[in-house]
mmCIF file of C-alpha atoms and ligand atoms in Angstrom:
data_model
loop_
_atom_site.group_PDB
_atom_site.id
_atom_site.type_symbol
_atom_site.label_atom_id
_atom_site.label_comp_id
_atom_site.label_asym_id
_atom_site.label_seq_id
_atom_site.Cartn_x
_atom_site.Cartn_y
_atom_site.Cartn_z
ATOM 1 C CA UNK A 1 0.000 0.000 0.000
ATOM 2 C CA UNK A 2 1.304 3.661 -1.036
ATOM 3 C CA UNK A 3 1.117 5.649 2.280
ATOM 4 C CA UNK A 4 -0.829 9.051 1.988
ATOM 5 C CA UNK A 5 1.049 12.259 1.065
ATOM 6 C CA UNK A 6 1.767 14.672 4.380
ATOM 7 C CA UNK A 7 -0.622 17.443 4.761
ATOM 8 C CA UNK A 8 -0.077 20.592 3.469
ATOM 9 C CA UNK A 9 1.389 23.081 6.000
ATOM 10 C CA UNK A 10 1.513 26.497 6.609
ATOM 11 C CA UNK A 11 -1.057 28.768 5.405
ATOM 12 C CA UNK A 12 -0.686 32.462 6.698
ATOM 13 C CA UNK A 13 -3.885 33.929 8.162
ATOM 14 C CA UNK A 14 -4.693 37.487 6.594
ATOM 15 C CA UNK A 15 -6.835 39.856 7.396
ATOM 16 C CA UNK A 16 -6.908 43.806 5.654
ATOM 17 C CA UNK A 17 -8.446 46.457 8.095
ATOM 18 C CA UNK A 18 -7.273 49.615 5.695
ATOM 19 C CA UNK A 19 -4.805 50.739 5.579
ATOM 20 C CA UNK A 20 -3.115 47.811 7.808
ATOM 21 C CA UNK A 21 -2.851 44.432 7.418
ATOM 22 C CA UNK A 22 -2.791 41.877 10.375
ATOM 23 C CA UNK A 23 -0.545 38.520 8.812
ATOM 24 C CA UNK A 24 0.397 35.317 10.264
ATOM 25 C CA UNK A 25 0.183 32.284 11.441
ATOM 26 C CA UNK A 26 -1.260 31.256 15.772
ATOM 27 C CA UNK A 27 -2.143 27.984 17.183
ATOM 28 C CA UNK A 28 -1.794 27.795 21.094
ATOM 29 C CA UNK A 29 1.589 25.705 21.876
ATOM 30 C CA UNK A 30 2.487 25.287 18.398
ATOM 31 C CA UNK A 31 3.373 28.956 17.132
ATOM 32 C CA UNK A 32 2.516 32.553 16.810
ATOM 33 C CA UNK A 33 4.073 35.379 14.453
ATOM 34 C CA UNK A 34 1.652 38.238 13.937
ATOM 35 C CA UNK A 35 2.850 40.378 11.228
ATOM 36 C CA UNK A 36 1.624 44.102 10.251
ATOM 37 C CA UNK A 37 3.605 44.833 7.119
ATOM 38 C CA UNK A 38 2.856 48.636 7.340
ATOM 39 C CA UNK A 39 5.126 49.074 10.845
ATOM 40 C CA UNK A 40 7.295 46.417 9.483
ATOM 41 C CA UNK A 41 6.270 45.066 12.699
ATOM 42 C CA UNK A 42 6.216 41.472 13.783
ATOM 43 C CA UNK A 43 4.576 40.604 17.243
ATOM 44 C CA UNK A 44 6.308 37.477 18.147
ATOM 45 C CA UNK A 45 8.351 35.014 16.243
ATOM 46 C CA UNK A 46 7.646 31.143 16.457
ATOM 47 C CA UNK A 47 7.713 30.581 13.210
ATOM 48 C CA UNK A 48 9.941 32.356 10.643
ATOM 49 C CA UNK A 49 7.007 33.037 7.610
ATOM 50 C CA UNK A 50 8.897 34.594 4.431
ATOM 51 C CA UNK A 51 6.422 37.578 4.795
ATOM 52 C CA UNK A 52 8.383 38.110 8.570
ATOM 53 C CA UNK A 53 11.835 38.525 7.377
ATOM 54 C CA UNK A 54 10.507 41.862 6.031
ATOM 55 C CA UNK A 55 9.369 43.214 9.200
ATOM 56 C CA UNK A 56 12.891 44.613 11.166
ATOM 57 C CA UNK A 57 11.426 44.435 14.513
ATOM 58 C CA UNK A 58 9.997 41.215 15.926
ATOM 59 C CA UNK A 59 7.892 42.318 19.539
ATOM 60 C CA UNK A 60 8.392 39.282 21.886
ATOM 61 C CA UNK A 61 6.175 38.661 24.381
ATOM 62 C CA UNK A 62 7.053 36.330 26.389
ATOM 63 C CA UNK A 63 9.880 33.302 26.108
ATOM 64 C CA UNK A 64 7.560 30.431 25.712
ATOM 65 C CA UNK A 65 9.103 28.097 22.517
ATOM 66 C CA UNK A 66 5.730 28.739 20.790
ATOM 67 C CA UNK A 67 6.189 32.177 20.408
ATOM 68 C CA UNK A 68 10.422 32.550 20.043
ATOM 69 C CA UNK A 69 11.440 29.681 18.806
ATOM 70 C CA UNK A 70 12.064 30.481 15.310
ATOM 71 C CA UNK A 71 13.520 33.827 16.315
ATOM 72 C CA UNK A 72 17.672 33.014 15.622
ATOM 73 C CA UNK A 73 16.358 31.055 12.172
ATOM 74 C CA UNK A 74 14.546 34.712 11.489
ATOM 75 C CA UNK A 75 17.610 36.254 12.088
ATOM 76 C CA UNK A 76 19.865 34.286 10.285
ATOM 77 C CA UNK A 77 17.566 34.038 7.179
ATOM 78 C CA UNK A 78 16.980 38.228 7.393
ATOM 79 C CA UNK A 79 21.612 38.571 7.641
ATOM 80 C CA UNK A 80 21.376 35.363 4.611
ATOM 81 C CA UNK A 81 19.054 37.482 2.572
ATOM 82 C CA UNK A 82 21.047 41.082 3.407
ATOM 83 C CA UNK A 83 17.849 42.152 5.037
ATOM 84 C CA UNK A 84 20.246 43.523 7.901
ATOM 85 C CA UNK A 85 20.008 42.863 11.272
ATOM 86 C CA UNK A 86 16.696 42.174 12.960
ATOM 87 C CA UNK A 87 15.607 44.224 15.760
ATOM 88 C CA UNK A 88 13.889 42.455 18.685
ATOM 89 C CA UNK A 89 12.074 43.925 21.805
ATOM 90 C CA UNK A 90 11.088 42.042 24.900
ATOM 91 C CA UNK A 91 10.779 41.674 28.543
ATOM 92 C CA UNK A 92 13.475 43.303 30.912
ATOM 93 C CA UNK A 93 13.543 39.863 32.887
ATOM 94 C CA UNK A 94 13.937 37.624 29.946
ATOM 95 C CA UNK A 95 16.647 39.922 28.271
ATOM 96 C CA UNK A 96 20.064 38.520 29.348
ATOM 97 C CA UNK A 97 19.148 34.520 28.722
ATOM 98 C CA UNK A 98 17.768 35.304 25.132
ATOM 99 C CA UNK A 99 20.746 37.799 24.519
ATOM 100 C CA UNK A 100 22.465 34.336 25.802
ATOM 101 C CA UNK A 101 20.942 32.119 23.317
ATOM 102 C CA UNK A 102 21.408 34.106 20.131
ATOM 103 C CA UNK A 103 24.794 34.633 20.563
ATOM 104 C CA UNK A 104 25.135 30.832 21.402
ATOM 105 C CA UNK A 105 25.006 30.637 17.815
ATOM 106 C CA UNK A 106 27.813 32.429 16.479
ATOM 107 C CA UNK A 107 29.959 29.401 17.173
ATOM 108 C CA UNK A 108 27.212 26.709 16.377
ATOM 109 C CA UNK A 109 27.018 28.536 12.776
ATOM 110 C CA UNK A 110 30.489 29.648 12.203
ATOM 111 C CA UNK A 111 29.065 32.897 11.263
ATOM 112 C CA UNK A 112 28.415 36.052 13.456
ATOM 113 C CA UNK A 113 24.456 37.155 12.725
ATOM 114 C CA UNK A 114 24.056 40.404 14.112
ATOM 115 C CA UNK A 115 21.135 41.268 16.074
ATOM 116 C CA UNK A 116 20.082 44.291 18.481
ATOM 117 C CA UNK A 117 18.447 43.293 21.777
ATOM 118 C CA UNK A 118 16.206 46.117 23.275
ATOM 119 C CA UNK A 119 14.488 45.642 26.503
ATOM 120 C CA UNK A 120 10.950 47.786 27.062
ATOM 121 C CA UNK A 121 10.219 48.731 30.373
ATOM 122 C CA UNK A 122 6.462 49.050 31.160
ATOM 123 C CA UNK A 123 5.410 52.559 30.126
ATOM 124 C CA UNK A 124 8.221 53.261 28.434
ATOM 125 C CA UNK A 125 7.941 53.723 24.256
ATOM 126 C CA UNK A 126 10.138 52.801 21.130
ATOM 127 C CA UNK A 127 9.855 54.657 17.945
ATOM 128 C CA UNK A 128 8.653 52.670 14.853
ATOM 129 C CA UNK A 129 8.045 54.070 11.499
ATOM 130 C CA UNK A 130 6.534 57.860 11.203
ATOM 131 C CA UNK A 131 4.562 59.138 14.141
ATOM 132 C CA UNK A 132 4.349 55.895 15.809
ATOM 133 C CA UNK A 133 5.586 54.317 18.598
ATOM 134 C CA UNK A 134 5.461 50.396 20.523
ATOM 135 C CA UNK A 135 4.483 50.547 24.483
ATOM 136 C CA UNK A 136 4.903 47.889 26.414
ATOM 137 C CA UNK A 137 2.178 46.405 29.090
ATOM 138 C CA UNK A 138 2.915 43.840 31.672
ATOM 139 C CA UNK A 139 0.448 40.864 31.347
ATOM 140 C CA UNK A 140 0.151 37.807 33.588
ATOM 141 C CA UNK A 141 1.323 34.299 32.187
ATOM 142 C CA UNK A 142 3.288 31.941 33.624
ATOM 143 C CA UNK A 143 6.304 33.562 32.187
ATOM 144 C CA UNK A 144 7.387 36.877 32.309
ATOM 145 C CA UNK A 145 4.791 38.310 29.530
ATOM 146 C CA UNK A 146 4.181 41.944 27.918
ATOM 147 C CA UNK A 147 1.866 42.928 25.513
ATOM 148 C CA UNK A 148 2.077 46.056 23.673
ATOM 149 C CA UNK A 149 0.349 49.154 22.105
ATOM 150 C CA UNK A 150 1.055 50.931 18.653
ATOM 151 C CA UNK A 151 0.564 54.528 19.586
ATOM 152 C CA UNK A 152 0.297 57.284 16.755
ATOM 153 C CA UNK A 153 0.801 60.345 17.380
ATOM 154 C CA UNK A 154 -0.682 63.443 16.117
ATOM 155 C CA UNK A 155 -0.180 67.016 16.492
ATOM 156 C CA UNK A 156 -3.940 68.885 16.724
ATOM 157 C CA UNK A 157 -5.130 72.391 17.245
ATOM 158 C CA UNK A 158 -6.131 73.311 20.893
ATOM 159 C CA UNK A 159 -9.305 73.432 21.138
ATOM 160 C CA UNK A 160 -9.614 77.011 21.847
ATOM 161 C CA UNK A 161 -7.946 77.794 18.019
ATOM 162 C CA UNK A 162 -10.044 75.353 16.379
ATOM 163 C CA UNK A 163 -12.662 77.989 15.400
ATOM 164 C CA UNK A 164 -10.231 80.774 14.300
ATOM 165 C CA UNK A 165 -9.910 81.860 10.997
ATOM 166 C CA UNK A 166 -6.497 81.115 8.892
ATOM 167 C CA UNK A 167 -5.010 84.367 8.807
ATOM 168 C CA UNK A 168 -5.260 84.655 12.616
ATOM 169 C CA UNK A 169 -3.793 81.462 13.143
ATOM 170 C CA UNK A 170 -0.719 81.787 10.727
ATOM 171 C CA UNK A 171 -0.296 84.961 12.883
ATOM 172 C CA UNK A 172 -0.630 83.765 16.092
ATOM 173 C CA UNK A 173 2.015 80.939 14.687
ATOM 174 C CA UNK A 174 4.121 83.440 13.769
ATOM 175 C CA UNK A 175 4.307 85.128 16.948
ATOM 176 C CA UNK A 176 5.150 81.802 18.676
ATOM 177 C CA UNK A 177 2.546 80.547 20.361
ATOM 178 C CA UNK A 178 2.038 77.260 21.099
ATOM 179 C CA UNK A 179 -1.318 76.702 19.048
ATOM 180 C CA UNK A 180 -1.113 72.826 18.749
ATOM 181 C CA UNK A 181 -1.165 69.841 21.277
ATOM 182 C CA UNK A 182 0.096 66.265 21.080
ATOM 183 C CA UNK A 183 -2.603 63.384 20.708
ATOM 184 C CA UNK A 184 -1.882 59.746 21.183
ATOM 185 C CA UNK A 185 -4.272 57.329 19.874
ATOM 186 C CA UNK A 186 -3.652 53.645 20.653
ATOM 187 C CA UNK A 187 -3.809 52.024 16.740
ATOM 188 C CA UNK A 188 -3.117 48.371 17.284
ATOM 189 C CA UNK A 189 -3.327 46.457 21.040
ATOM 190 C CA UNK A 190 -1.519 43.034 21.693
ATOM 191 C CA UNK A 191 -1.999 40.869 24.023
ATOM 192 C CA UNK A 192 0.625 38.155 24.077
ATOM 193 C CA UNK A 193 -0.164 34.951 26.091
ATOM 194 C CA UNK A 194 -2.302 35.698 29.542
ATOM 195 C CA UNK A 195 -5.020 35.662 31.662
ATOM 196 C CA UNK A 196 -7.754 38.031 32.279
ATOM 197 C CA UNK A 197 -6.014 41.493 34.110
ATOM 198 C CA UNK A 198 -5.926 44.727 34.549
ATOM 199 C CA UNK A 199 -3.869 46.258 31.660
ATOM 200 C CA UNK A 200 -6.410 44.355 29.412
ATOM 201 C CA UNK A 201 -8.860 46.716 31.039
ATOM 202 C CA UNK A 202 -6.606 49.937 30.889
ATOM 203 C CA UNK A 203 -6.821 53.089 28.820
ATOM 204 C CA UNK A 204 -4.261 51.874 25.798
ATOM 205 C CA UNK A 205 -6.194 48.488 25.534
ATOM 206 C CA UNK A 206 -9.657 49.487 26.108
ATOM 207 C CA UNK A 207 -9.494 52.581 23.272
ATOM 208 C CA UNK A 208 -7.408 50.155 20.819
ATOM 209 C CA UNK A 209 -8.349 50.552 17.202
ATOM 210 C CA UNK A 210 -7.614 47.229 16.502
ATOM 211 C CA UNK A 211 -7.035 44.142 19.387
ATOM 212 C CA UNK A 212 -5.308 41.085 18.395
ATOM 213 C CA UNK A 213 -6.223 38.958 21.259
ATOM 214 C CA UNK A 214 -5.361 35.361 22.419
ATOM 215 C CA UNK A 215 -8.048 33.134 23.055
ATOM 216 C CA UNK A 216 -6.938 29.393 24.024
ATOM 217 C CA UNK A 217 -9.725 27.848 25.731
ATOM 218 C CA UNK A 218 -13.511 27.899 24.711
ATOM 219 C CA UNK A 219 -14.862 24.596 26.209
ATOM 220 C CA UNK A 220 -17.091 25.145 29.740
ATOM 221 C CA UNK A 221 -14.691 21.936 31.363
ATOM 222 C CA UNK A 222 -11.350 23.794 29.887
ATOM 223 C CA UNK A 223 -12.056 26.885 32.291
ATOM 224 C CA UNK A 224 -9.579 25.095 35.336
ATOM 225 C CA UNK A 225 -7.183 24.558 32.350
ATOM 226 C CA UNK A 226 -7.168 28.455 31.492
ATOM 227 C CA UNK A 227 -6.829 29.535 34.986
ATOM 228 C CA UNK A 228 -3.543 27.090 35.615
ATOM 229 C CA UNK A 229 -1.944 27.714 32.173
ATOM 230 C CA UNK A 230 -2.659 31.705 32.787
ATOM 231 C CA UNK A 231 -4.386 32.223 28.924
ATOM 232 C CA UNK A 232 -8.514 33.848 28.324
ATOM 233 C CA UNK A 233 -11.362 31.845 28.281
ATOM 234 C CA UNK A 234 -13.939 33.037 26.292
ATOM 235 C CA UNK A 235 -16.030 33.708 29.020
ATOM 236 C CA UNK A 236 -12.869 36.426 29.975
ATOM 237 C CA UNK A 237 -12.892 37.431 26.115
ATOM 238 C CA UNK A 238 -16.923 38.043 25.951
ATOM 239 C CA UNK A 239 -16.383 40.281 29.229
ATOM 240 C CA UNK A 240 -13.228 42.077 27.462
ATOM 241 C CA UNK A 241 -15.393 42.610 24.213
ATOM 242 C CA UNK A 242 -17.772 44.516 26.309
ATOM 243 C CA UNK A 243 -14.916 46.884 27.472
ATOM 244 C CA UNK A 244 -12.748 47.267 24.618
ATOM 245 C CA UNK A 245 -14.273 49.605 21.741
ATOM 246 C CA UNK A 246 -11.836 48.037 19.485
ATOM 247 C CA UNK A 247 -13.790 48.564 15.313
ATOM 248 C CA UNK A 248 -11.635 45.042 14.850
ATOM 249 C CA UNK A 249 -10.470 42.052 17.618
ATOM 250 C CA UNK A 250 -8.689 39.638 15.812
ATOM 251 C CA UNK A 251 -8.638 36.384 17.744
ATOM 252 C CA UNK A 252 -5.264 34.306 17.805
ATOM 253 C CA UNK A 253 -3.935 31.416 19.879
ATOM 254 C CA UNK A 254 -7.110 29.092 20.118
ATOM 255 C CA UNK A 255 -5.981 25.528 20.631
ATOM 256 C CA UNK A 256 -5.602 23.133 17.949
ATOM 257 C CA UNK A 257 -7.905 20.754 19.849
ATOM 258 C CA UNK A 258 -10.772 22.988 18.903
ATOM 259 C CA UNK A 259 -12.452 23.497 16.090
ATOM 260 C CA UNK A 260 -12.983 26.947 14.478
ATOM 261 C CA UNK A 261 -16.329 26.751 13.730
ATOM 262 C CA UNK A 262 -17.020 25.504 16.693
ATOM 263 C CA UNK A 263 -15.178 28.616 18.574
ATOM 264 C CA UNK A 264 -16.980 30.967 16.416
ATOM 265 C CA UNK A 265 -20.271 29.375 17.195
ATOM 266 C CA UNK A 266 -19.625 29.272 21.059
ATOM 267 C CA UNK A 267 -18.258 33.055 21.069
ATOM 268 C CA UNK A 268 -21.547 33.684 19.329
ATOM 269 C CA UNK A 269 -23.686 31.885 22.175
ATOM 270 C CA UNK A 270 -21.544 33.416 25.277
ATOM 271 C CA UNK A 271 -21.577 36.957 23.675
ATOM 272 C CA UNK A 272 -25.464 36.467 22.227
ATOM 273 C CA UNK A 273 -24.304 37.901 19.190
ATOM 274 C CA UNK A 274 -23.305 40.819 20.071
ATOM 275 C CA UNK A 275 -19.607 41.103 18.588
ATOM 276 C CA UNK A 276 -20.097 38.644 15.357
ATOM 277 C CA UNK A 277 -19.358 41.416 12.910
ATOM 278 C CA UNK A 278 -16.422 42.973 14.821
ATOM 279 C CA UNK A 279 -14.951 39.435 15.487
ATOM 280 C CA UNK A 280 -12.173 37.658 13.115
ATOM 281 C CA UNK A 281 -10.792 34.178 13.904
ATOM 282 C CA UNK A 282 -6.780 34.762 12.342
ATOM 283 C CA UNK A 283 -6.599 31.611 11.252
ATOM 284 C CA UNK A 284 -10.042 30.803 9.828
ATOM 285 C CA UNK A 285 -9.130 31.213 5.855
ATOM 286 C CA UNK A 286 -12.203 30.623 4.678
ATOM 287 C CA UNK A 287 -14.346 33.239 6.433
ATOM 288 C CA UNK A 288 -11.381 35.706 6.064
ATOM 289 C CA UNK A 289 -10.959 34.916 2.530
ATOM 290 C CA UNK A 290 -14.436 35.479 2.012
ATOM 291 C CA UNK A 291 -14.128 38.985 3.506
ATOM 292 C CA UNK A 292 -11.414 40.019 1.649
ATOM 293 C CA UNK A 293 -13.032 38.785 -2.019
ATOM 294 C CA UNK A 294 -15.885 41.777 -0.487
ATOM 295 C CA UNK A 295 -13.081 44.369 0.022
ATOM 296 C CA UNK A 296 -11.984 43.621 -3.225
ATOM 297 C CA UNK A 297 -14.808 44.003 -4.941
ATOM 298 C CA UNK A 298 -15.937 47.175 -3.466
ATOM 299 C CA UNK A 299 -12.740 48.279 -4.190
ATOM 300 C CA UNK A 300 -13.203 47.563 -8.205
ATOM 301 C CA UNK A 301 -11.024 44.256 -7.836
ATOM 302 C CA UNK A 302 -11.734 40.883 -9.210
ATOM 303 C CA UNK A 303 -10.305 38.335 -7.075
ATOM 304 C CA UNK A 304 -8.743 35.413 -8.918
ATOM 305 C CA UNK A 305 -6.028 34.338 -6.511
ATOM 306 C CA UNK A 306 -4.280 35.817 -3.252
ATOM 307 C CA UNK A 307 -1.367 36.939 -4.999
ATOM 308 C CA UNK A 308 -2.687 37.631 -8.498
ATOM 309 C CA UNK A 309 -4.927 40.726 -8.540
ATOM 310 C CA UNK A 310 -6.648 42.088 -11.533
ATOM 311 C CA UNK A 311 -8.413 45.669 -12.305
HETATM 312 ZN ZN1 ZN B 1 1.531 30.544 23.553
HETATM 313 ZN ZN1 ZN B 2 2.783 31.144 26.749
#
């Protein structure tokens, strides 16, 4: 007897909520990498997609192997391809043993991949492209875990010039006063690996355009299993939902063990329906594909493949 041909493996979840799109691939304990091209961001790296390499900055979260453990490959392939060095951020207490780790491999390799190590405080902020910058937000898992916030910031009138006419603001500029303020509004929220806490109910999370959220456990008799591993239940996600005003939570790290459909139909039960449209399972292709053959067509596009685009 012939034996059967392996699966196929790999397919990248994608999801376009303009002008950013949220890439990758998340299945709890097997792997994470959430990519947003447009920061040429990655938020974690367990495994190295060829969309990644592009990003410069790879976000850890935390140090489980699900979530780093393609990080020296993604280096390595970045240097191979003379995409320069990579550019990771992670926890101040998981710092020194990953700085460890990588540079275990300049004599395992025979080749010295460089690599910058920069470790994000809570509260503190690291530039990315343009106006915006990553925060940092200490979650609880059973490692050391932060999630983090894509701030943008703006530059507005006050207030009190808003209703002035051009002329008099050009002259009041000109005579130096300070007619504008600084706004920060929180663009894209992750969460990382945790359980149900406080930061997931502060100001940056709760005002996030866009959440990419873990979600492991969605079974009633998997709630003990939530609590000891530290990850949300989706009885923790349906109270979140209500919180966050997020337009867009995409949903990452469910458990292989369960089915998507499945999820999406017990979500839809706990929540009574109230956050189906503003809802999107990463890794459910077929709903997401769906969505983005819509886009397209309002957009004047006729889908014929992922990559192959016609007018
Ligand atoms: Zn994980
Ligand atoms: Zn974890």
């Amino acid at each position: 007897m012939i034996p059967k041909m392996p699966p196929r493996e790999g397919q990248i979840g994608y999801l376009y909520f303009p002008p950013y799109r949220i890439q990758g691939i998340s299945v709890a304990g097997e792997q994470t990498v959430i990519q947003i091209p447009e920061l040429d961001l990655n938020f974690d790296m367990g495994h190295a997609t060829r969309a990644s390499l592009t990003g410069k900055t790879v976000a850890l979260s935390h140090a489980h192997m699900d979530h780093l453990g393609a990080l020296p490959y993604w280096l390595s392939q970045r240097y191979f391809q003379k995409l320069g060095a990579g550019r990771i951020i992670c926890h101040p207490k998981i710092v020194d043993d990953l700085s460890k780790m990588l540079k275990s491999w300049t004599p395992l390799e025979g080749q010295n991949t460089p690599f910058e190590i920069i470790e994000l405080t809570e509260g503190n902020e690291l530039p990315l492209k343009g106006n915006f910058v990553l925060r940092s937000v200490e979650m609880n898992h059973t490692s050391p875990c932060q999630g983090y916030v894509v701030v943008e910031k703006r530059s507005k009138l006050k207030a009190e010039y808003r209703d002035l006419p051009q002329d008099r603001i050009k002259t009041l500029k000109t005579e130096g006063v300070e007619i504008t303020e600084m706004i920060e509004l929180p663009i894209i929220a992750y969460t990382g690996d945790t359980k149900r806490c406080e930061a997931l109910q502060g100001d940056l999370f709760q005002k996030a355009r866009i959440m990419i959220t873990e979600c492991t456990f969605f079974l009633d008799e998997h709630k003990e299993r939530a609590k000891v591993g530290k990850h949300l239940h989706v009885t923790d996600l349906v109270d979140l939902l209500d919180e966050w005003e997020a337009e867009h939570v995409v949903i990452t790290h469910v458990s292989r063990r369960t089915s998507l459909g499945f999820a999406e139909r017990i979500l839809r039960d706990v929540s009574k329906g109230r956050h189906v449209d503003r809802t999107h399972f990463l890794m459910d292709f077929k709903s997401n594909k769906k969505r983005f053959e819509r886009q397209l067509e309002t957009a004047g596009h006729q889908f014929k493949s992922a990559n192959e685009l016609t007018t």
